[in-house]
Amino acid sequence: MEAVIAVFALLFVLFVGLGVYATVKVVGAAKRGVDRGITQARRTVEDHTLRAKSFAQPGAAGELAQLRLKLRTSMRATQDALQAAVAEDESLKESLGLFERLSAHGHELDDELKRLESEPDRTALTERLPGLRERTERITHSADSLRWAARDRARRFADDDLDSLSAQIDLESGALRHWTEPEPQPASSSQSASSQQSASSQQSASSGQHASSSRPGSSSQSAAPPPWPEAPAADATTAGQTWPDTAQSSPEQEPARPAITPPAARPTYPWQKKPRPESTT
């Protein structure tokens, strides 16, 4: 009985511990979500405020607002691009580390610009504006360079993948349409076929020469065939080509053939009826 109670007590403690752990995790996640929402809302309000100041306040105060808005926009875009790309490409961790070092300088400049917004001495503020503008340009240029390099790297990988995929699709399409056009014969097969054909022709020629030399009464060197006679000049007496040593047939030697074959007597059979004479009436 005591063992059963101990087991139930252990299970109760285990469930309580799991409940406390789950509650802490849920509360932490909710707090992080609330903090993230508050930060996003504060950032949005500050951006709208800076944009309104850049248009509404002339002079040094408006230029300070423009510098802050430009710095914050560039740094935020670069941070989002690198954090999204590092999840797919592990080689961008070094770039993310460089951006974190650059973010330290960006936050320092943003805090300085924010303090100078409430500076009453406008003359001193105007004198410091060129240096602040140069620092802002350097930081934003570095951030933009990192962002565009990461985007170009991702686009290059996507283009290479698309080229490889297009080549594979072309091969598959050609294999599916195998009946439309014959496959090109490789050069090695055509060369082997031509070599086989030349070898067979040489073999047949050698066998023919061997057969002609083995025939009885044949000379060692075959005589060249006689040339064809030349056609005589066309004149009034000759109308056709004459061949030497050929007997021409004359029309007197040929027997005359009748134009129409004479009718022959048709045989009569006993079962046939006698033809009746035609009557004129």
Tab-separated table of C-alpha atoms in Angstrom:
chain	number	residue	atom	x	y	z
A	1	MET	CA	0.000	0.000	0.000
A	2	GLU	CA	2.841	2.375	0.796
A	3	ALA	CA	4.445	1.621	-2.590
A	4	VAL	CA	1.234	2.588	-4.409
A	5	ILE	CA	1.045	5.854	-2.484
A	6	ALA	CA	4.677	6.605	-3.315
A	7	VAL	CA	4.037	5.950	-7.010
A	8	PHE	CA	0.994	8.238	-7.040
A	9	ALA	CA	2.923	10.948	-5.189
A	10	LEU	CA	5.775	10.692	-7.686
A	11	LEU	CA	3.366	10.944	-10.615
A	12	PHE	CA	1.684	13.968	-8.997
A	13	VAL	CA	5.014	15.741	-8.543
A	14	LEU	CA	5.974	14.906	-12.139
A	15	PHE	CA	2.725	16.306	-13.551
A	16	VAL	CA	3.043	19.443	-11.395
A	17	GLY	CA	6.605	19.986	-12.597
A	18	LEU	CA	5.552	19.547	-16.240
A	19	GLY	CA	2.693	21.990	-15.721
A	20	VAL	CA	4.966	24.605	-14.189
A	21	TYR	CA	7.501	24.199	-17.025
A	22	ALA	CA	4.803	24.526	-19.691
A	23	THR	CA	3.357	27.584	-17.941
A	24	VAL	CA	6.750	29.273	-17.793
A	25	LYS	CA	7.380	28.571	-21.475
A	26	VAL	CA	3.973	29.883	-22.490
A	27	VAL	CA	4.333	33.012	-20.357
A	28	GLY	CA	7.817	33.640	-21.794
A	29	ALA	CA	6.601	33.217	-25.362
A	30	ALA	CA	3.679	35.564	-24.709
A	31	LYS	CA	5.971	38.121	-23.127
A	32	ARG	CA	8.359	37.970	-26.076
A	33	GLY	CA	5.433	38.374	-28.438
A	34	VAL	CA	4.166	41.390	-26.506
A	35	ASP	CA	7.639	42.916	-26.402
A	36	ARG	CA	8.052	42.328	-30.113
A	37	GLY	CA	4.714	43.950	-30.798
A	38	ILE	CA	5.536	46.926	-28.579
A	39	THR	CA	8.928	47.343	-30.246
A	40	GLN	CA	7.363	47.176	-33.682
A	41	ALA	CA	4.721	49.716	-32.707
A	42	ARG	CA	7.331	52.037	-31.193
A	43	ARG	CA	9.470	51.709	-34.310
A	44	THR	CA	6.528	52.501	-36.549
A	45	VAL	CA	5.606	55.532	-34.479
A	46	GLU	CA	9.210	56.796	-34.529
A	47	ASP	CA	9.457	56.310	-38.301
A	48	HIS	CA	6.251	58.261	-38.903
A	49	THR	CA	7.416	60.949	-36.499
A	50	LEU	CA	10.762	61.300	-38.248
A	51	ARG	CA	9.083	61.414	-41.640
A	52	ALA	CA	6.748	64.150	-40.418
A	53	LYS	CA	9.669	66.124	-38.940
A	54	SER	CA	11.677	65.857	-42.149
A	55	PHE	CA	8.829	67.468	-44.074
A	56	ALA	CA	7.546	69.875	-41.422
A	57	GLN	CA	10.702	71.250	-39.794
A	58	PRO	CA	13.066	73.174	-42.050
A	59	GLY	CA	16.760	73.643	-41.481
A	60	ALA	CA	19.045	71.497	-39.366
A	61	ALA	CA	16.266	69.786	-37.385
A	62	GLY	CA	14.620	68.528	-40.566
A	63	GLU	CA	17.942	67.316	-41.960
A	64	LEU	CA	18.676	65.442	-38.730
A	65	ALA	CA	15.307	63.689	-39.042
A	66	GLN	CA	16.097	62.748	-42.648
A	67	LEU	CA	19.476	61.326	-41.631
A	68	ARG	CA	17.950	59.256	-38.845
A	69	LEU	CA	15.184	57.954	-41.120
A	70	LYS	CA	17.676	57.012	-43.853
A	71	LEU	CA	19.976	55.259	-41.357
A	72	ARG	CA	17.211	53.300	-39.655
A	73	THR	CA	15.604	52.219	-42.961
A	74	SER	CA	18.876	50.963	-44.451
A	75	MET	CA	19.999	49.119	-41.313
A	76	ARG	CA	16.604	47.480	-40.790
A	77	ALA	CA	16.376	46.275	-44.408
A	78	THR	CA	19.892	44.816	-44.285
A	79	GLN	CA	19.207	43.068	-40.973
A	80	ASP	CA	16.010	41.453	-42.273
A	81	ALA	CA	17.686	40.351	-45.537
A	82	LEU	CA	20.692	38.757	-43.806
A	83	GLN	CA	18.647	37.010	-41.126
A	84	ALA	CA	16.338	35.564	-43.778
A	85	ALA	CA	19.229	34.426	-46.000
A	86	VAL	CA	21.438	32.916	-43.278
A	87	ALA	CA	18.803	30.257	-42.624
A	88	GLU	CA	19.339	28.909	-46.187
A	89	ASP	CA	23.024	29.736	-46.709
A	90	GLU	CA	25.359	29.012	-43.811
A	91	SER	CA	28.207	30.941	-45.449
A	92	LEU	CA	26.437	34.220	-44.643
A	93	LYS	CA	27.167	33.898	-40.911
A	94	GLU	CA	30.360	35.856	-41.377
A	95	SER	CA	28.447	38.582	-43.193
A	96	LEU	CA	25.932	38.637	-40.346
A	97	GLY	CA	28.805	39.056	-37.865
A	98	LEU	CA	30.135	42.006	-39.864
A	99	PHE	CA	26.698	43.548	-39.897
A	100	GLU	CA	26.452	43.249	-36.116
A	101	ARG	CA	29.680	45.211	-35.805
A	102	LEU	CA	28.316	47.775	-38.238
A	103	SER	CA	25.073	47.925	-36.237
A	104	ALA	CA	27.033	49.075	-33.190
A	105	HIS	CA	28.272	52.110	-35.137
A	106	GLY	CA	24.774	52.654	-36.512
A	107	HIS	CA	23.168	52.650	-33.066
A	108	GLU	CA	25.839	55.046	-31.797
A	109	LEU	CA	25.159	57.437	-34.659
A	110	ASP	CA	21.397	57.157	-34.214
A	111	ASP	CA	21.674	57.995	-30.516
A	112	GLU	CA	23.869	60.976	-31.323
A	113	LEU	CA	21.413	62.248	-33.933
A	114	LYS	CA	18.572	61.783	-31.478
A	115	ARG	CA	20.400	63.855	-28.825
A	116	LEU	CA	21.156	66.592	-31.317
A	117	GLU	CA	17.473	67.001	-32.137
A	118	SER	CA	17.001	68.823	-28.830
A	119	GLU	CA	20.168	70.920	-29.218
A	120	PRO	CA	19.317	74.613	-28.737
A	121	ASP	CA	22.447	75.934	-30.447
A	122	ARG	CA	21.498	75.759	-34.110
A	123	THR	CA	24.767	77.285	-35.251
A	124	ALA	CA	26.883	74.518	-33.701
A	125	LEU	CA	24.427	71.979	-35.027
A	126	THR	CA	24.794	73.356	-38.558
A	127	GLU	CA	28.581	73.140	-38.263
A	128	ARG	CA	28.423	69.471	-37.262
A	129	LEU	CA	25.973	68.448	-39.984
A	130	PRO	CA	28.588	67.713	-42.723
A	131	GLY	CA	30.417	65.248	-40.476
A	132	LEU	CA	27.170	63.577	-39.434
A	133	ARG	CA	26.073	63.367	-43.050
A	134	GLU	CA	29.369	61.748	-44.057
A	135	ARG	CA	29.151	59.146	-41.272
A	136	THR	CA	25.577	58.336	-42.221
A	137	GLU	CA	26.559	57.871	-45.865
A	138	ARG	CA	29.422	55.536	-44.962
A	139	ILE	CA	27.284	53.364	-42.686
A	140	THR	CA	24.344	53.166	-45.080
A	141	HIS	CA	26.658	52.436	-48.017
A	142	SER	CA	28.237	49.508	-46.147
A	143	ALA	CA	24.838	48.177	-45.106
A	144	ASP	CA	23.464	48.457	-48.658
A	145	SER	CA	26.549	46.688	-50.008
A	146	LEU	CA	26.040	43.730	-47.665
A	147	ARG	CA	22.338	43.536	-48.472
A	148	TRP	CA	22.752	43.616	-52.242
A	149	ALA	CA	25.631	41.114	-52.125
A	150	ALA	CA	23.454	38.645	-50.212
A	151	ARG	CA	20.606	39.155	-52.677
A	152	ASP	CA	22.897	38.731	-55.687
A	153	ARG	CA	24.287	35.517	-54.186
A	154	ALA	CA	20.801	34.107	-53.658
A	155	ARG	CA	19.749	35.097	-57.183
A	156	ARG	CA	22.881	33.503	-58.670
A	157	PHE	CA	22.132	30.218	-56.924
A	158	ALA	CA	18.546	30.404	-58.144
A	159	ASP	CA	19.715	31.051	-61.738
A	160	ASP	CA	22.129	28.101	-61.637
A	161	ASP	CA	19.408	25.849	-60.289
A	162	LEU	CA	17.030	27.062	-62.996
A	163	ASP	CA	19.598	26.427	-65.754
A	164	SER	CA	20.218	22.896	-64.506
A	165	LEU	CA	16.499	22.252	-64.251
A	166	SER	CA	15.890	23.599	-67.768
A	167	ALA	CA	18.599	21.321	-69.193
A	168	GLN	CA	17.086	18.281	-67.483
A	169	ILE	CA	13.604	19.211	-68.740
A	170	ASP	CA	14.943	19.595	-72.306
A	171	LEU	CA	16.517	16.135	-72.131
A	172	GLU	CA	13.306	14.633	-70.785
A	173	SER	CA	11.234	16.367	-73.481
A	174	GLY	CA	13.555	15.034	-76.176
A	175	ALA	CA	13.265	11.537	-74.739
A	176	LEU	CA	9.475	11.775	-74.708
A	177	ARG	CA	9.433	12.978	-78.349
A	178	HIS	CA	11.784	10.285	-79.624
A	179	TRP	CA	9.657	9.699	-82.735
A	180	THR	CA	9.813	13.268	-84.055
A	181	GLU	CA	13.464	13.489	-85.021
A	182	PRO	CA	16.148	10.775	-85.191
A	183	GLU	CA	18.881	10.768	-82.665
A	184	PRO	CA	22.161	12.167	-84.034
A	185	GLN	CA	24.658	9.464	-84.913
A	186	PRO	CA	27.906	9.896	-82.964
A	187	ALA	CA	31.093	10.600	-84.870
A	188	SER	CA	32.772	7.400	-83.663
A	189	SER	CA	30.032	5.169	-85.069
A	190	SER	CA	30.071	6.976	-88.442
A	191	GLN	CA	33.862	6.644	-88.654
A	192	SER	CA	33.702	2.930	-87.795
A	193	ALA	CA	30.986	2.403	-90.432
A	194	SER	CA	33.057	4.191	-93.105
A	195	SER	CA	36.167	2.186	-92.153
A	196	GLN	CA	34.199	-1.077	-92.358
A	197	GLN	CA	32.801	-0.055	-95.756
A	198	SER	CA	36.277	0.784	-97.124
A	199	ALA	CA	37.678	-2.493	-95.743
A	200	SER	CA	34.893	-4.503	-97.397
A	201	SER	CA	35.441	-2.730	-100.744
A	202	GLN	CA	39.191	-3.431	-100.565
A	203	GLN	CA	38.501	-7.066	-99.706
A	204	SER	CA	36.084	-7.473	-102.659
A	205	ALA	CA	38.557	-5.822	-105.028
A	206	SER	CA	41.369	-8.124	-103.918
A	207	SER	CA	39.140	-11.198	-104.245
A	208	GLY	CA	38.136	-10.135	-107.779
A	209	GLN	CA	41.757	-9.710	-108.807
A	210	HIS	CA	42.603	-13.130	-107.352
A	211	ALA	CA	39.741	-14.777	-109.271
A	212	SER	CA	40.690	-13.128	-112.561
A	213	SER	CA	44.316	-14.202	-112.180
A	214	SER	CA	43.272	-17.800	-111.382
A	215	ARG	CA	41.157	-18.188	-114.572
A	216	PRO	CA	42.780	-20.240	-117.389
A	217	GLY	CA	43.817	-18.393	-120.555
A	218	SER	CA	43.812	-15.020	-118.885
A	219	SER	CA	46.861	-12.846	-119.333
A	220	SER	CA	48.768	-11.388	-116.430
A	221	GLN	CA	47.679	-7.893	-117.382
A	222	SER	CA	44.069	-7.403	-118.523
A	223	ALA	CA	43.698	-5.551	-121.815
A	224	ALA	CA	42.020	-2.149	-121.660
A	225	PRO	CA	38.481	-2.067	-123.149
A	226	PRO	CA	38.231	-0.610	-126.697
A	227	PRO	CA	37.152	3.032	-126.833
A	228	TRP	CA	33.714	3.985	-128.038
A	229	PRO	CA	33.626	5.114	-131.729
A	230	GLU	CA	33.151	8.778	-132.331
A	231	ALA	CA	29.938	9.934	-133.928
A	232	PRO	CA	30.411	10.940	-137.625
A	233	ALA	CA	29.609	14.427	-138.799
A	234	ALA	CA	25.934	14.878	-139.549
A	235	ASP	CA	25.210	15.318	-143.303
A	236	ALA	CA	22.407	14.724	-145.758
A	237	THR	CA	23.349	11.104	-146.598
A	238	THR	CA	23.751	9.823	-143.036
A	239	ALA	CA	20.984	10.203	-140.521
A	240	GLY	CA	22.178	7.911	-137.719
A	241	GLN	CA	25.318	6.687	-136.012
A	242	THR	CA	27.204	3.775	-137.608
A	243	TRP	CA	29.163	1.259	-135.611
A	244	PRO	CA	32.277	-0.484	-137.020
A	245	ASP	CA	32.253	-4.228	-137.773
A	246	THR	CA	28.485	-4.474	-137.425
A	247	ALA	CA	26.214	-5.802	-140.169
A	248	GLN	CA	23.368	-3.385	-140.978
A	249	SER	CA	20.083	-4.980	-141.854
A	250	SER	CA	18.498	-3.808	-145.102
A	251	PRO	CA	14.775	-3.484	-145.629
A	252	GLU	CA	14.943	-5.901	-148.664
A	253	GLN	CA	16.111	-8.834	-146.535
A	254	GLU	CA	13.188	-8.568	-144.126
A	255	PRO	CA	10.011	-10.403	-145.266
A	256	ALA	CA	6.959	-8.310	-145.753
A	257	ARG	CA	4.331	-8.633	-143.086
A	258	PRO	CA	0.635	-8.232	-143.898
A	259	ALA	CA	-1.047	-5.331	-142.286
A	260	ILE	CA	-4.091	-7.414	-141.220
A	261	THR	CA	-4.008	-11.121	-140.427
A	262	PRO	CA	-6.445	-12.997	-142.811
A	263	PRO	CA	-9.376	-14.641	-141.081
A	264	ALA	CA	-9.114	-18.401	-140.501
A	265	ALA	CA	-11.965	-20.870	-140.796
A	266	ARG	CA	-13.687	-21.412	-137.510
A	267	PRO	CA	-14.174	-25.071	-136.547
A	268	THR	CA	-17.743	-26.366	-136.408
A	269	TYR	CA	-19.109	-28.827	-133.891
A	270	PRO	CA	-22.126	-31.193	-134.259
A	271	TRP	CA	-23.999	-29.654	-131.367
A	272	GLN	CA	-23.990	-26.220	-132.910
A	273	LYS	CA	-27.019	-25.050	-134.955
A	274	LYS	CA	-26.691	-24.147	-138.560
A	275	PRO	CA	-26.746	-20.437	-139.222
A	276	ARG	CA	-29.866	-19.198	-140.951
A	277	PRO	CA	-29.537	-16.877	-143.922
A	278	GLU	CA	-30.561	-13.318	-143.358
A	279	SER	CA	-33.901	-12.433	-144.960
A	280	THR	CA	-34.342	-9.230	-146.787
A	281	THR	CA	-37.973	-8.936	-145.799
